[in-house]
Amino acid sequence: MSNIIQTRNLSFSYSGKDKILKDISFEVPRGSVYGFLGPNGAGKTTTIRVLLGLLFAGREKVMIFDKFIEKHKIDIYKKIGALIEQPSLYNHLSAKENLEIVCIYRNMNPDRIPEVLDLVKLPVNSRKKVKAFSTGMKQRLGLAMALLPDPELIILDEPTNGLDPEGIREVRDIIIDLNKKKNITIFLSSHLLSEIEKVCSHVAIINHGHLLFQGTIEHLRASKEANYRVLIETNDIEKAYSLLADKYRMQKSPENLYANLRSKEDVSPLIDLLRSENIIVYQIKNEIESLEDIFITLTKSDSHD
C-alpha cells in the first residue's frame, strides 16, 4: 500500500519558543482512515497546519502525493479537502448558497453541489438558513465544502468537537462512507478515543510533540504496551492490591482489581502469591485493553517535557 502523506523528522517551533513538534515521522497509507490521537496541547493542530502548508517547518520534511509541500503547493491543494476547527459560514444564506459562493471564489464547477450535499446528508434545495442549523448540520456543511474539489485526501481537525452524541454519530457515519464508498483517504485528529477506535484503520499517538506510536489499530493492541490484562475477583481488593503492586502494574477501583502482566504465563505465579497470604481468589479473567487504556498507558509513560 503506497503512502499519501509522509513526514520525516518534522519539528516546529514559533520564534523564540520551545519546540511544539519534535522530530516526528509518520506515514499515512493511501485508502486509510488515519487517526492522529493526542491530548489537548499535544501538537495535533500544529501538525495539520504544517501538512497544509500554513506553517513552514523546513524543506523536504512533508511529502503529499509523493511531492514536497513547499515545492508543489498548488498541485497538492487541488487534490485535498480540509476542515480545520469550525467552518466559516454565511449564516444568512442556505447550505446550497454557501457552497455556490465557495465555487465562485475558488473557480470550481458548481455542478458538484447536489452530490456533496447528498454525501453529507443535507437537503439539496432547502431554503433553511444556516443560522437555524444545529452544530452538527454546520459541521456537515463544512465537510461538504471540503468535498467540493472531489479530493483524494481529506484532512479534518477534531471533526466531532462540540457535537452532541447524535451529531457525532452522523459525522462518524459520513467519514466511514467517504472512505469505503468514495475511496477517500482521511486524516483526522481527535482526543475522542472512542471515535478513533470506531472509524480508523490506522492511528498515530502524539504527546508533548513526540510521536509515541504509529500503525494499525491491531498493531497497537498487540504492541508491548498492550499487555496481558486480567481482572481479579478476590475477597480483599485492598490487601491484594498492596501485595501485587510491588511486582505488577496494577489498577483498581472500588469494585475491581486489574493486573497488567507480560503474558498469560504470569497468571499462575500471581495466584500463588495471593494464596500465600490467604487471599481468596474467586476468578481471574483476561480483559482486552481498550484503546483508551493503551493511550493512557502510553501518554503517562511519556516523560518528555
CSV table of C-alpha atoms in Angstrom, one decimal, residues 139-239:
chain,number,residue,atom,x,y,z
A,139,GLN,CA,-20.1,20.7,10.6
A,140,ARG,CA,-21.6,18.6,7.8
A,141,LEU,CA,-21.8,21.7,5.6
A,142,GLY,CA,-18.1,22.3,6.4
A,143,LEU,CA,-17.5,18.7,5.2
A,144,ALA,CA,-19.4,19.4,2.0
A,145,MET,CA,-17.2,22.4,1.4
A,146,ALA,CA,-14.1,20.1,1.8
A,147,LEU,CA,-15.6,17.7,-0.7
A,148,LEU,CA,-16.3,20.2,-3.5
A,149,PRO,CA,-12.9,19.8,-5.2
A,150,ASP,CA,-13.5,16.0,-5.4
A,151,PRO,CA,-10.4,15.3,-3.2
A,152,GLU,CA,-8.3,12.2,-2.9
A,153,LEU,CA,-7.4,13.2,0.7
A,154,ILE,CA,-9.4,15.0,3.4
A,155,ILE,CA,-7.7,16.4,6.5
A,156,LEU,CA,-10.0,17.0,9.5
A,157,ASP,CA,-9.1,18.7,12.7
A,158,GLU,CA,-11.3,17.5,15.6
A,159,PRO,CA,-14.3,17.0,13.3
A,160,THR,CA,-16.7,15.9,16.1
A,161,ASN,CA,-15.6,18.5,18.7
A,162,GLY,CA,-18.5,20.2,20.3
A,163,LEU,CA,-21.1,17.9,18.8
A,164,ASP,CA,-23.9,16.1,20.7
A,165,PRO,CA,-24.0,12.2,20.5
A,166,GLU,CA,-26.3,12.3,17.5
A,167,GLY,CA,-24.1,14.8,15.7
A,168,ILE,CA,-21.0,12.7,16.5
A,169,ARG,CA,-22.7,9.6,15.0
A,170,GLU,CA,-23.7,11.5,11.9
A,171,VAL,CA,-20.2,12.7,11.2
A,172,ARG,CA,-18.7,9.3,12.0
A,173,ASP,CA,-21.0,7.6,9.5
A,174,ILE,CA,-20.1,10.1,6.8
A,175,ILE,CA,-16.4,9.6,7.4
A,176,ILE,CA,-16.8,5.8,7.1
A,177,ASP,CA,-18.9,6.2,3.9
A,178,LEU,CA,-16.5,8.6,2.3
A,179,ASN,CA,-13.7,6.2,2.9
A,180,LYS,CA,-15.4,3.0,1.9
A,181,LYS,CA,-17.6,4.2,-1.0
A,182,LYS,CA,-15.5,7.0,-2.4
A,183,ASN,CA,-12.1,5.6,-1.5
A,184,ILE,CA,-11.0,8.9,0.0
A,185,THR,CA,-8.1,8.8,2.4
A,186,ILE,CA,-9.0,10.6,5.6
A,187,PHE,CA,-6.5,12.1,8.1
A,188,LEU,CA,-8.3,13.2,11.3
A,189,SER,CA,-7.1,14.5,14.6
A,190,SER,CA,-9.1,13.8,17.8
A,191,HIS,CA,-8.8,13.4,21.5
A,192,LEU,CA,-12.1,11.4,21.5
A,193,LEU,CA,-10.6,7.9,21.8
A,194,SER,CA,-13.8,6.0,21.3
A,195,GLU,CA,-14.4,7.7,18.0
A,196,ILE,CA,-10.9,6.9,16.7
A,197,GLU,CA,-11.4,3.3,17.7
A,198,LYS,CA,-14.7,3.2,15.8
A,199,VAL,CA,-13.7,4.8,12.5
A,200,CYS,CA,-9.9,4.5,12.0
A,201,SER,CA,-7.8,1.7,10.4
A,202,HIS,CA,-4.5,3.3,11.4
A,203,VAL,CA,-3.5,5.6,14.3
A,204,ALA,CA,-0.6,7.7,15.5
A,205,ILE,CA,-0.3,8.8,19.1
A,206,ILE,CA,1.4,12.2,19.9
A,207,ASN,CA,2.1,13.7,23.2
A,208,HIS,CA,4.3,16.7,24.1
A,209,GLY,CA,5.3,17.0,20.4
A,210,HIS,CA,6.7,13.4,20.4
A,211,LEU,CA,5.3,10.6,18.3
A,212,LEU,CA,4.7,7.6,20.7
A,213,PHE,CA,3.2,5.1,18.2
A,214,GLN,CA,2.0,4.7,14.7
A,215,GLY,CA,0.5,1.7,12.9
A,216,THR,CA,-2.8,-0.2,12.6
A,217,ILE,CA,-5.3,-0.4,15.5
A,218,GLU,CA,-4.5,-4.2,15.6
A,219,HIS,CA,-0.7,-3.5,15.9
A,220,LEU,CA,-1.5,-1.0,18.7
A,221,ARG,CA,-3.4,-3.7,20.6
A,222,ALA,CA,-0.6,-6.2,20.0
A,223,SER,CA,2.2,-3.8,21.0
A,224,LYS,CA,4.3,-4.2,24.1
A,225,GLU,CA,2.2,-1.6,25.9
A,226,ALA,CA,-0.9,-3.7,25.3
A,227,ASN,CA,0.0,-6.3,28.0
A,228,TYR,CA,-2.0,-9.3,29.1
A,229,ARG,CA,-4.5,-7.6,31.3
A,230,VAL,CA,-6.5,-9.6,33.8
A,231,LEU,CA,-9.5,-8.9,36.1
A,232,ILE,CA,-9.0,-10.3,39.6
A,233,GLU,CA,-12.0,-11.0,41.8
A,234,THR,CA,-11.0,-11.5,45.4
A,235,ASN,CA,-12.3,-11.2,48.9
A,236,ASP,CA,-9.9,-8.3,49.8
A,237,ILE,CA,-9.1,-5.9,47.0
A,238,GLU,CA,-7.0,-3.5,49.2
A,239,LYS,CA,-4.8,-6.3,50.6
